[in-house]
Short mmCIF file of C-alpha atoms and ligand atoms in Angstrom, two decimals:
data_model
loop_
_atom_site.label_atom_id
_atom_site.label_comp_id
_atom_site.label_asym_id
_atom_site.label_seq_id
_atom_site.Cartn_x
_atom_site.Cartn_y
_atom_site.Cartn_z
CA UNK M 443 39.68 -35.85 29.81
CA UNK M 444 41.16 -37.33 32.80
CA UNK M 445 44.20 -35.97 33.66
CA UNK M 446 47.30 -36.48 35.59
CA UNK M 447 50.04 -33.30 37.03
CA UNK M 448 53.28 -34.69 38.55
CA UNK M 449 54.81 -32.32 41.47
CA UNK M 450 53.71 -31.19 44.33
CA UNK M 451 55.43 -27.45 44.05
CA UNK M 452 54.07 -24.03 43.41
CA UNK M 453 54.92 -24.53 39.56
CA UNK M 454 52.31 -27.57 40.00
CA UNK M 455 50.03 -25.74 41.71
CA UNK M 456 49.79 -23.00 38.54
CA UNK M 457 49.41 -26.09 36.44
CA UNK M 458 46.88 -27.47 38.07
CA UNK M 459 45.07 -23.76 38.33
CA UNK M 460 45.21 -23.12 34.61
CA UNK M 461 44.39 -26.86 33.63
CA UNK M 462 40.80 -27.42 35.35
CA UNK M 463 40.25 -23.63 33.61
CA UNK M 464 39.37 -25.77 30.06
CA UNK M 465 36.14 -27.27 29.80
CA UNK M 466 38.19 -30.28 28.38
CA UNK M 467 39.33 -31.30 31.97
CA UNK M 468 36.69 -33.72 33.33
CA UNK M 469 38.93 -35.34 36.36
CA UNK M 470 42.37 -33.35 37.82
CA UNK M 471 44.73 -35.51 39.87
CA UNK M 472 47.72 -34.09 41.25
CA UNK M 473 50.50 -36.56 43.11
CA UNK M 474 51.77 -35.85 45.55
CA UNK M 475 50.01 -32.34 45.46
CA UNK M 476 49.92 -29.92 48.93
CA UNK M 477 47.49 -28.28 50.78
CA UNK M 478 46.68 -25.60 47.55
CA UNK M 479 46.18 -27.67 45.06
CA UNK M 480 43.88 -29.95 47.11
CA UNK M 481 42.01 -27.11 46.63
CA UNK M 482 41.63 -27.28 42.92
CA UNK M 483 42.77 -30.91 42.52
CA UNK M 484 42.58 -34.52 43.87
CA UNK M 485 46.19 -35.21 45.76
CA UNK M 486 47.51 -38.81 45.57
CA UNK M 487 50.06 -40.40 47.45
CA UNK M 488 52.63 -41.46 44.66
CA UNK M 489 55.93 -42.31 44.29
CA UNK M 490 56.60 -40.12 41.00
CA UNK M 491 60.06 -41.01 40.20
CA UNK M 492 59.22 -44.79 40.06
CA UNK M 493 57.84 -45.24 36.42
CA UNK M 494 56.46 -48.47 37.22
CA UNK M 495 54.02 -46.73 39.87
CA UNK M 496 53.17 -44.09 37.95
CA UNK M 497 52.02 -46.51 34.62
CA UNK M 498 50.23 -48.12 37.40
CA UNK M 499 48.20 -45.32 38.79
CA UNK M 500 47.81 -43.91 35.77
CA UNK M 501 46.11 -46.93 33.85
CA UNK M 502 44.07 -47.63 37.11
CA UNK M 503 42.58 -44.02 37.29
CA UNK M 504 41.94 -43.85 33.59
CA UNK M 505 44.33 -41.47 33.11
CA UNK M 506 44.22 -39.57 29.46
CA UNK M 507 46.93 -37.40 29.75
CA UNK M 508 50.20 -36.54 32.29
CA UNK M 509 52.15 -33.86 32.82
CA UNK M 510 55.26 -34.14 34.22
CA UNK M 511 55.92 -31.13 36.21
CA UNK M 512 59.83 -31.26 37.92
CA UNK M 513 62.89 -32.75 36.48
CA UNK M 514 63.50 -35.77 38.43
CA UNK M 515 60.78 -37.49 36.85
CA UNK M 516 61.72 -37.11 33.36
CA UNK M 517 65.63 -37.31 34.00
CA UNK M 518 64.73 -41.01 35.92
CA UNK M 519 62.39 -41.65 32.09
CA UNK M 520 59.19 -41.89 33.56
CA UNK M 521 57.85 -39.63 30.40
CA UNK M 522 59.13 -42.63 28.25
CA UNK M 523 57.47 -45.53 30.54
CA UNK M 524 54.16 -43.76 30.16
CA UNK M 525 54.28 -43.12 26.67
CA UNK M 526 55.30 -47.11 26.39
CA UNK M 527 52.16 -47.97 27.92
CA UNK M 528 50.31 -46.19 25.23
CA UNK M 529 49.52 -42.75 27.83
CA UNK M 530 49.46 -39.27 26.03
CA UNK M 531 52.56 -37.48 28.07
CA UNK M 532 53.62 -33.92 28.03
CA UNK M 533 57.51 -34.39 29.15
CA UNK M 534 60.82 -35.55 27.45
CA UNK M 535 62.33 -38.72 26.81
CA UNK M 536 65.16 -39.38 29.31
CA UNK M 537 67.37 -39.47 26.81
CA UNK M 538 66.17 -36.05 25.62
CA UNK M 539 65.94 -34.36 29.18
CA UNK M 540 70.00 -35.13 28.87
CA UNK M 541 69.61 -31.15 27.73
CA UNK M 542 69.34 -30.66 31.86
CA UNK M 543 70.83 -33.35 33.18
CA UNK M 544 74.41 -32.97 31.48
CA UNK M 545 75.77 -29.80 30.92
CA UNK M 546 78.56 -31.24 28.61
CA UNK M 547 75.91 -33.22 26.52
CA UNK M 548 73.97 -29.11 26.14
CA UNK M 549 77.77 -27.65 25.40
CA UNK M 550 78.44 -30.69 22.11
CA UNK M 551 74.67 -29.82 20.84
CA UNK M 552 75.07 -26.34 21.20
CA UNK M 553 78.76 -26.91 19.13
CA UNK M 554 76.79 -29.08 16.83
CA UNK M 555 74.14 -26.56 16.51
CA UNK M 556 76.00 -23.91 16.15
CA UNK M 557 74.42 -22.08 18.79
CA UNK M 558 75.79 -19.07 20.41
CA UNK M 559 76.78 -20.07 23.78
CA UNK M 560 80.36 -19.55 25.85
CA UNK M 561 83.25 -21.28 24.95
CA UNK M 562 84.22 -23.92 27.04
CA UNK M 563 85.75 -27.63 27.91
CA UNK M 564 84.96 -30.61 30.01
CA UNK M 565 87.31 -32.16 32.17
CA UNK M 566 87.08 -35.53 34.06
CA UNK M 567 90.62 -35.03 35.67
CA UNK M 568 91.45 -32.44 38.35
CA UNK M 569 95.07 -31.21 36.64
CA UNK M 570 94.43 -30.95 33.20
CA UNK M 571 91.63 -28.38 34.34
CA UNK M 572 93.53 -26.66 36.81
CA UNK M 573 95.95 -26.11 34.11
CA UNK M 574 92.89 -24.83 31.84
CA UNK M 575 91.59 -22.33 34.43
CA UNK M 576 95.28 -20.62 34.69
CA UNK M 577 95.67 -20.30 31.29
CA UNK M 578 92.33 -18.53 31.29
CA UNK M 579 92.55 -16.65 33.83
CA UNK M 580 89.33 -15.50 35.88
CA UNK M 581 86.50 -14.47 35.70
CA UNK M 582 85.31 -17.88 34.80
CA UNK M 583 82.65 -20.33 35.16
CA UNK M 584 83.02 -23.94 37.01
CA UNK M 585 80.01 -26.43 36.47
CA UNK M 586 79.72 -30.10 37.81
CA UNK M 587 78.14 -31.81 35.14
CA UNK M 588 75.01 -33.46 36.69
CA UNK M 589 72.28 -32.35 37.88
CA UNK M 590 73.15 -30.84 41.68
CA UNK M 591 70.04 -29.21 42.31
CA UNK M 592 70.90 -26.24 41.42
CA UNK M 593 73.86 -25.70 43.19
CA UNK M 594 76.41 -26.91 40.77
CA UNK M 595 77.52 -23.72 39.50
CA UNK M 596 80.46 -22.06 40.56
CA UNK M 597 80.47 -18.38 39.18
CA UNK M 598 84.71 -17.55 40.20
CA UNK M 599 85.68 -14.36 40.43
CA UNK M 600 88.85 -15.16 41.14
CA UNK M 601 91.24 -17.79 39.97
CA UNK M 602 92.17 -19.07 43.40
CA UNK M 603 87.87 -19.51 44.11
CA UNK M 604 87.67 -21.52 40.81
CA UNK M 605 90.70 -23.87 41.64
CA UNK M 606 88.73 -24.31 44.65
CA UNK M 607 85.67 -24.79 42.97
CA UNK M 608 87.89 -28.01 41.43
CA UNK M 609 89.20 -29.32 44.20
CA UNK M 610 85.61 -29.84 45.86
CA UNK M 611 83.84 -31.09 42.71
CA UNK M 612 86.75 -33.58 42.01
CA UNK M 613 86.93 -33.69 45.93
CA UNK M 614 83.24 -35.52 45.76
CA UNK M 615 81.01 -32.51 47.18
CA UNK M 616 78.26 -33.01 44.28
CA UNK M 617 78.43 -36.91 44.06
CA UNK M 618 78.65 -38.49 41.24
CA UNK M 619 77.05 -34.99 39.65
CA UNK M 620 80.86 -34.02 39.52
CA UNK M 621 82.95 -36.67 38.51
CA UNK M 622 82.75 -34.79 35.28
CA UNK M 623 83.41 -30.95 35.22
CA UNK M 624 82.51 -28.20 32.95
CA UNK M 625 84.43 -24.99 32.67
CA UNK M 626 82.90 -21.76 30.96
CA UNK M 627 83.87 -18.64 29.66
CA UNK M 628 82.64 -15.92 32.14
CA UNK M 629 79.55 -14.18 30.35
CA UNK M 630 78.46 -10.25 31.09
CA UNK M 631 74.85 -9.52 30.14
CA UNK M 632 71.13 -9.36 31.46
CA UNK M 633 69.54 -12.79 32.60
CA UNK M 634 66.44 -13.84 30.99
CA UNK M 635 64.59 -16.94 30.58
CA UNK M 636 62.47 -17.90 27.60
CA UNK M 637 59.87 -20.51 27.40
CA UNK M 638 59.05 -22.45 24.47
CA UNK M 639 56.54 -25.82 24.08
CA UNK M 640 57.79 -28.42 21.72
CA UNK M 641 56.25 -31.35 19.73
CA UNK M 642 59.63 -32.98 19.04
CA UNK M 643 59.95 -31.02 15.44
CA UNK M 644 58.23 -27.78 15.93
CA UNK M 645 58.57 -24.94 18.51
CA UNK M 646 56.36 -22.31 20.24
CA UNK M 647 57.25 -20.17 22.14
CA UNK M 648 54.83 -19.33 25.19
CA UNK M 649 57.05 -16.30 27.28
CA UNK M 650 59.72 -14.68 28.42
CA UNK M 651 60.42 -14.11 32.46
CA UNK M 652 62.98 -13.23 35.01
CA UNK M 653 63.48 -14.76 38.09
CA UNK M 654 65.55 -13.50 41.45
CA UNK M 655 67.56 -16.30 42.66
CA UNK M 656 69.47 -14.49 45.54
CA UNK M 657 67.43 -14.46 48.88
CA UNK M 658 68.03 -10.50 50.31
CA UNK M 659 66.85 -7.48 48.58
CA UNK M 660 69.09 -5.78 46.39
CA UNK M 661 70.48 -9.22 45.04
CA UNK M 662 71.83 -9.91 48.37
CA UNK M 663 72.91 -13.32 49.99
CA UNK M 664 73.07 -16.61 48.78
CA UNK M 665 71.33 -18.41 45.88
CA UNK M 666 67.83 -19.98 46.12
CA UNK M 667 65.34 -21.80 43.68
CA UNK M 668 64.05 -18.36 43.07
CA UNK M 669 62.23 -15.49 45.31
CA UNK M 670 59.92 -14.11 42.88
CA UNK M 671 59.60 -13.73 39.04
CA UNK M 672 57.37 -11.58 35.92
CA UNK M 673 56.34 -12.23 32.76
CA UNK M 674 56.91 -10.40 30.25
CA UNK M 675 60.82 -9.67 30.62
CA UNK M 676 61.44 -6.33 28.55
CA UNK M 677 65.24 -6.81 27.70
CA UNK M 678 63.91 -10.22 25.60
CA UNK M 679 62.67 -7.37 22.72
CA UNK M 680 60.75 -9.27 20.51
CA UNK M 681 63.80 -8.79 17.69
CA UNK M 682 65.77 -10.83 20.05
CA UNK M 683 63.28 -13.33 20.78
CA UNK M 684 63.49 -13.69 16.71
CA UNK M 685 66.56 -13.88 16.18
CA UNK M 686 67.26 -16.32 19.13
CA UNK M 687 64.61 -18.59 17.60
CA UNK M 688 66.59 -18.94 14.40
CA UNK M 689 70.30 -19.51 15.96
CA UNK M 690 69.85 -20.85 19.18
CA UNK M 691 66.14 -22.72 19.76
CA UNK M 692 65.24 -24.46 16.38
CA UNK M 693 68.59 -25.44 15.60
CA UNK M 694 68.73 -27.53 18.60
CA UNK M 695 65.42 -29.14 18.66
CA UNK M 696 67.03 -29.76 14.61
CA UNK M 697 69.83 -31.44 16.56
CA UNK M 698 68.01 -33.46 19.14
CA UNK M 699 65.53 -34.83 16.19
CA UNK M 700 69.11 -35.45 14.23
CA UNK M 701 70.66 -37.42 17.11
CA UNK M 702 67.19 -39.39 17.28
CA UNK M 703 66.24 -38.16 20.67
CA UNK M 704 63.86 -35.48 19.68
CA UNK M 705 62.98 -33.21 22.32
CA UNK M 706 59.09 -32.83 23.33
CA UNK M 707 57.97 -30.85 26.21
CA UNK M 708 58.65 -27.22 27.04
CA UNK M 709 61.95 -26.31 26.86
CA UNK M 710 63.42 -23.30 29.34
CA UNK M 711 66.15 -21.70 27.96
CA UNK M 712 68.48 -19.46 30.24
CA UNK M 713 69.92 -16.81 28.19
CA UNK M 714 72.61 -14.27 28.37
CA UNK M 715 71.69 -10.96 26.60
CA UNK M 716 73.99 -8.47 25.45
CA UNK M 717 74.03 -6.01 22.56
CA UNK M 718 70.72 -7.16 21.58
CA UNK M 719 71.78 -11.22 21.29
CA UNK M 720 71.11 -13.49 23.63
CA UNK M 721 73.49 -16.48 24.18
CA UNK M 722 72.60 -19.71 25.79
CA UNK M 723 73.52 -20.36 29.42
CA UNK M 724 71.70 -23.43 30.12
CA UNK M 725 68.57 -25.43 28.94
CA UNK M 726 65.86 -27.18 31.57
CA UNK M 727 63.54 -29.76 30.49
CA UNK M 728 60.53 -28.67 32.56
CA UNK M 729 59.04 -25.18 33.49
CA UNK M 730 61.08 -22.84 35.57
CA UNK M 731 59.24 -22.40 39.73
CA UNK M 732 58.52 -19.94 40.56
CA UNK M 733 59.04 -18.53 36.46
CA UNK M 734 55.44 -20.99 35.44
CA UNK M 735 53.42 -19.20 38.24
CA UNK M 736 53.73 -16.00 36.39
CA UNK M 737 53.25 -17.88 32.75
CA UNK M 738 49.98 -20.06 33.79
CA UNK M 739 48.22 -16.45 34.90
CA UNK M 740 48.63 -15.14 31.71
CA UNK M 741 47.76 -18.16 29.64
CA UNK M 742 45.27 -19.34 31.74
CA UNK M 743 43.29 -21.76 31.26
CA UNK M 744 44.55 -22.50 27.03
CA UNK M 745 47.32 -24.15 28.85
CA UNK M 746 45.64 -27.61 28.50
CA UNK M 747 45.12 -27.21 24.43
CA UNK M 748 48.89 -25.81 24.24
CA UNK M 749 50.39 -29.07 26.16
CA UNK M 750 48.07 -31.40 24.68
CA UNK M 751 49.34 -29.71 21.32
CA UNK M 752 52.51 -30.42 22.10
CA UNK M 753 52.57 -33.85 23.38
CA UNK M 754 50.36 -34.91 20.21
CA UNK M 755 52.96 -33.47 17.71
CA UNK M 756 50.25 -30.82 16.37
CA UNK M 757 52.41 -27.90 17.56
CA UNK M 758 52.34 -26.67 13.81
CA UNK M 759 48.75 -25.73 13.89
CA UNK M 760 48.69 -24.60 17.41
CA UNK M 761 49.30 -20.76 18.61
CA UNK M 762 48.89 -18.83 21.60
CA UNK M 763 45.66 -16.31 22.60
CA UNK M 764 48.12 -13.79 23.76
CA UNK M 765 47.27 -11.19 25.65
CA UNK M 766 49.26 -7.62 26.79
CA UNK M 767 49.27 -7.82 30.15
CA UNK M 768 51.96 -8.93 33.04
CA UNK M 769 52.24 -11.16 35.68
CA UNK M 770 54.44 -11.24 38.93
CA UNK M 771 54.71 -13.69 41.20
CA UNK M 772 56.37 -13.27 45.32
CA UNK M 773 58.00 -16.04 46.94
CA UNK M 774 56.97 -15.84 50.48
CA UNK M 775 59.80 -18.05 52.25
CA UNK M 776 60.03 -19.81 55.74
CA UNK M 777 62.43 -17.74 57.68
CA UNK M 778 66.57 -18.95 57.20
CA UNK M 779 65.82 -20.26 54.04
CA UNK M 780 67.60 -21.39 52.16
CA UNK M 781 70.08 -22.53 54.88
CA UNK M 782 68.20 -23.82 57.73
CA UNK M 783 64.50 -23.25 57.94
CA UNK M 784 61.18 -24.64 60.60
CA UNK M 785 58.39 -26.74 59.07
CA UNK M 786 55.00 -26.98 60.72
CA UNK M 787 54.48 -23.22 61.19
CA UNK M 788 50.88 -21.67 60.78
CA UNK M 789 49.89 -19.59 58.03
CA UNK M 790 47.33 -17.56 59.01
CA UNK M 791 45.45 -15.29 56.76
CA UNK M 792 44.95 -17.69 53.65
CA UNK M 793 41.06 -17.58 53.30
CA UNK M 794 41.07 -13.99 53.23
CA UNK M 795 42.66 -13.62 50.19
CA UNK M 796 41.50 -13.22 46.81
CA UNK M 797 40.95 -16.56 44.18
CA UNK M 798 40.54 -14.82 41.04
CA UNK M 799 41.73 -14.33 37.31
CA UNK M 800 44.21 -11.64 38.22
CA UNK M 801 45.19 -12.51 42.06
CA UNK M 802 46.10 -16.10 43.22
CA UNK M 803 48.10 -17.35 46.06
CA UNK M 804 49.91 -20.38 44.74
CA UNK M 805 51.03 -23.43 47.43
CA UNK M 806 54.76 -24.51 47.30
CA UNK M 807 55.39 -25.80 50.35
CA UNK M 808 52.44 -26.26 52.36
CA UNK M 809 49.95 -29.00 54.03
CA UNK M 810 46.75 -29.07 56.40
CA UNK M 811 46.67 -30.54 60.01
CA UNK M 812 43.56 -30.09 61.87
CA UNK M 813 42.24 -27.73 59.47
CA UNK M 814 45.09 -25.30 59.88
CA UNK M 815 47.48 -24.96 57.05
CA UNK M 816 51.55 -25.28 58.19
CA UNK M 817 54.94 -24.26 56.32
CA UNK M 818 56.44 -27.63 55.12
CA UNK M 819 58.79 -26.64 53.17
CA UNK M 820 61.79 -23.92 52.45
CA UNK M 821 59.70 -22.50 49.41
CA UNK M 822 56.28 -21.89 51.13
CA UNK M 823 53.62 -19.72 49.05
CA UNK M 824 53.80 -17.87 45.59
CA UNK M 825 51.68 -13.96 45.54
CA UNK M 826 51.02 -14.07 41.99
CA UNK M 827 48.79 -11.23 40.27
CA UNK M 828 48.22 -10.00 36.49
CA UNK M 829 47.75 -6.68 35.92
CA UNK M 830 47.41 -4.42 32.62
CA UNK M 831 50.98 -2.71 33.69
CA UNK M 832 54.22 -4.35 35.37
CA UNK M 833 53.16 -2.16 38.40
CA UNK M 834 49.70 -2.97 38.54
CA UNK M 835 50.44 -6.70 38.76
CA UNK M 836 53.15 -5.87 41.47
CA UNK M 837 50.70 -3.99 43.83
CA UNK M 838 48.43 -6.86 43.71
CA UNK M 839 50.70 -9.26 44.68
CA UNK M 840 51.93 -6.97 47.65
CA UNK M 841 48.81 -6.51 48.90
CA UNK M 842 48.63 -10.06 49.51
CA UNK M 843 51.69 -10.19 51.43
CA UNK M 844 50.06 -7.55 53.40
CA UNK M 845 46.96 -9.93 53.53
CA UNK M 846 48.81 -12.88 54.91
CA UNK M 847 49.24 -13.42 58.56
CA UNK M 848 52.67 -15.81 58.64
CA UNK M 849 55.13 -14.00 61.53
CA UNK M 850 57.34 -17.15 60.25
CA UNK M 851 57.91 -16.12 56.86
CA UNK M 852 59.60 -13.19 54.55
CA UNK M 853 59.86 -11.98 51.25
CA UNK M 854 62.13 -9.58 49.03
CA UNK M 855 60.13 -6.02 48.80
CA UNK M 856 62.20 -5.45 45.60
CA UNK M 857 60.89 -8.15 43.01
CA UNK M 858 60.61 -6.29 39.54
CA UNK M 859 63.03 -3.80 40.40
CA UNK M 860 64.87 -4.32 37.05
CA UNK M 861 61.88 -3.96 34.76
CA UNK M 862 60.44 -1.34 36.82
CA UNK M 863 63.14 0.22 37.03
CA UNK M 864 63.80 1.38 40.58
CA UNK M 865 67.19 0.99 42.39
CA UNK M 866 67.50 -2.36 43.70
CA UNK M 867 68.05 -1.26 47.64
P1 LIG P 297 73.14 -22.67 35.37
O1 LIG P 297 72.78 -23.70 36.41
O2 LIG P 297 74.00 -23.18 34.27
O3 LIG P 297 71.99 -21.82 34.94
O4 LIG P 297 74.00 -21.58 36.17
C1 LIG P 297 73.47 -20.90 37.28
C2 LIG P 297 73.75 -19.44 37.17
O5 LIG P 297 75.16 -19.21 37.05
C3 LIG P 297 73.16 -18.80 35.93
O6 LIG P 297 71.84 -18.46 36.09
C4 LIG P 297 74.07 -17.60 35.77
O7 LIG P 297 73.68 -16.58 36.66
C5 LIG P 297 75.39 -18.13 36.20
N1 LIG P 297 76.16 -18.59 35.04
C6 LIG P 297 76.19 -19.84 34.53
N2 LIG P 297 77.01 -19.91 33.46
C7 LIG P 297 77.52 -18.68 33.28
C8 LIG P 297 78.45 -18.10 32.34
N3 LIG P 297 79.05 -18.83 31.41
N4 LIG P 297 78.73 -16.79 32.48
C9 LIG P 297 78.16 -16.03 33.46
N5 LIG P 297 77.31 -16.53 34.37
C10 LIG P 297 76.98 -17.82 34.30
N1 LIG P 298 63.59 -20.62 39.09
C1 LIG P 298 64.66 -21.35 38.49
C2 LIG P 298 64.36 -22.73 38.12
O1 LIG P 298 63.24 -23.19 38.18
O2 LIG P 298 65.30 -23.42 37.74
#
């Protein structure tokens, strides 16, 4: 099978990793790739958010079978371009990956579904929703309703920060991302994200993880993509997991199918768990970074059969080799990230460390010049390890850190503090 991975990111890079694992894999192509997964893959130059250049590529290397790694792809409908050309595609429609891209079109299937989320209402004027947040008082939640990467979210404290939070996204600071505004009851809880493959009609779920999106130990500073993540996360008990199946995950793929637009691809729900429920916070079309690091080294290489599963509809028949073991994964970032950062810095150290089952050093942000490999990015390198135990897996992803010679990066000390339980300072 010739096959196709679209990203260039450490998510991609655990992709590709688990993917040329199966003996089904004949040819790997990754585009545009970095300097890592050159390592286990071809890189191509590609424009990936063009669909006509992707159908292009794809027909002219033979391509089998894609996988659409980040978001802008399948939000732009390049899943739905290949799939018109007749290519096997694990990713959803555009019209499905509407479950990232608009938070009000999540909040009217989640109402439709019935699924336990927090209240809320979508404004398009700044007044009305001025008037909404003092009648509700804070804390409370302000979202621009497009995707913002990432930084849409406006978590207010206060009543005066979300009135704020108004004035900037009516104000034009998100683009057109904001023209329409969500606002969200404030939920209390434990964080947790849950990963599930579907085929448009069935669902499977493949993990749980948590990630730690501020950049300073301790939960400090601002927000990032993510600093570090493991697999499994304890406070999704598997009663939870259960019961969050039956009210929250299959009633919306039953919705989605409903509408027409049924949703095929993995589906990353953010949940909000509190006296043993979890509640929906948001939904992503595509696998969390650096969350799939941590999921590809405990799946392995039964990745490929999963996906291909999925993206043939056959998701009823499929189920997953688990096995009880845990995974972490350590962002190691270029210094100031994620305000302003250098590219082009060395990374010393690389060959040095361990390629193996349990211990990988996944590429984020990297590429090779004159045989040296440089920083070029804010994200740089993921320290992943499995281990039997949660502290095991940690301790093998340290010592890489240890390992690595790159006086122009950091990392929290502290990821897994909440599962491992040690004070977060
Ligand atoms: P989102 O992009 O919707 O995941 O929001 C980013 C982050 O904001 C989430 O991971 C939560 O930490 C926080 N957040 C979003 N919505 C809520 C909510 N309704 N209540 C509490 N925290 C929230
Ligand atoms: N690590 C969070 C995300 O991928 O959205």
């Amino acid at each position: 099978m010739n096959i196709l991975i679209l990203g260039g990111g450490g998510r991609e890079h655990a992709l590709a990793w688990a993917v040329v694992q199966n003996p089904k894999c004949d040819r790997l192509i990754v585009a545009p790739g970095n300097a890592g997964i050159a390592r286990v893959a071809e890189c191509a130059e590609l424009d990936i958010e063009d669909s006509g250049a992707v159908v292009e590529f794809a027909e002219a290397q033979t391509v089998d079978f894609v996988i659409i790694g980040p978001e802008a792809p399948l939000a732009a409908g390049v899943a739905d371009a290949l799939r018109d050309a007749g290519i096997l595609t694990f990713g959803p429609s555009q019209a499905a990956a509407q479950l990232e891209a608009s938070k009000g079109f999540t909040k009217a299937v989640c109402d439709a579904a019935n699924a336990p989320t927090a209240a809320y209402a979508k404004f398009d004027e700044p007044e009305p929703a001025r008037a909404y947040i003092r009648e509700q008082g804070a804390p409370i939640v302000v979202k621009a309703d497009g995707l913002a990467a990432g930084k849409g979210v406006i978590v207010a404290m206060t009543e005066e920060e979300a009135l704020a939070a108004i004035d900037d996204m009516f104000g034009g600071e998100f683009g057109a991302a904001g023209a329409e505004v969500v606002i969200e009851e404030f939920m209390e809880g434990e964080e947790a994200s849950f990963f599930v493959l579907c085929d448009g009609e069935n669902a499977l779920p493949i993990g749980t993880a948590q990630d730690h999106k501020r950049v300073f130990d301790g939960d400090e500073g601002p927000n990032t993509g993510g600093m570090g993540a493991y697999s499994p996360a304890p406070v999704l008990t598997d009663a939870i997991v259960e019961r969050a199946m039956a009210e929250i995950i299959r009633p919306t793929l039953a919705e989605m199918a409903r509408r027409g637009t049924p949703y095929q691809g993995v589906l990353y729900a953010g949940f909000m768990i509190k006296d043993d429920q979890a509640r929906l916070v948001e939904y992503n079309c595509r696998f969390g970074d650096p969350e799939c690091q941590v999921l590809m080294m405990r799946l392995g290489g039964q990745v490929l059969d999963l996906l291909q599963a999925a993206a043939e509809g056959r998701l009823a028949e499929a189920s997953v080799n688990w096995s009880d073991d845990h995974a972490m994964t350590v962002v190691m970032a270029a210094k100031g990230y994620p305000g302003a950062y250098e590219k082009g810095t060395v990374i010393a150290g690389l060959d040095d460390l361990p390629e193996s089952a349990t211990q990988m050093c996944f590429h984020a942000g990297t590429r090779t010049e004159g045989g040296k490999v440089l920083a070029n990015g804010g994200r740089v390198l993921n320290l992943t390890a499995r281990g039997a135990s949660l502290q095991e897996a940690r301790d093998r992803a340290y010592a890489m850190v240890e390992d690595l010679d790159w006086p122009d990066g950091f990392c929290r000390s502290d990821i897994g503090w909440r599962a491992l339980g040690q004070a977060s300072d």
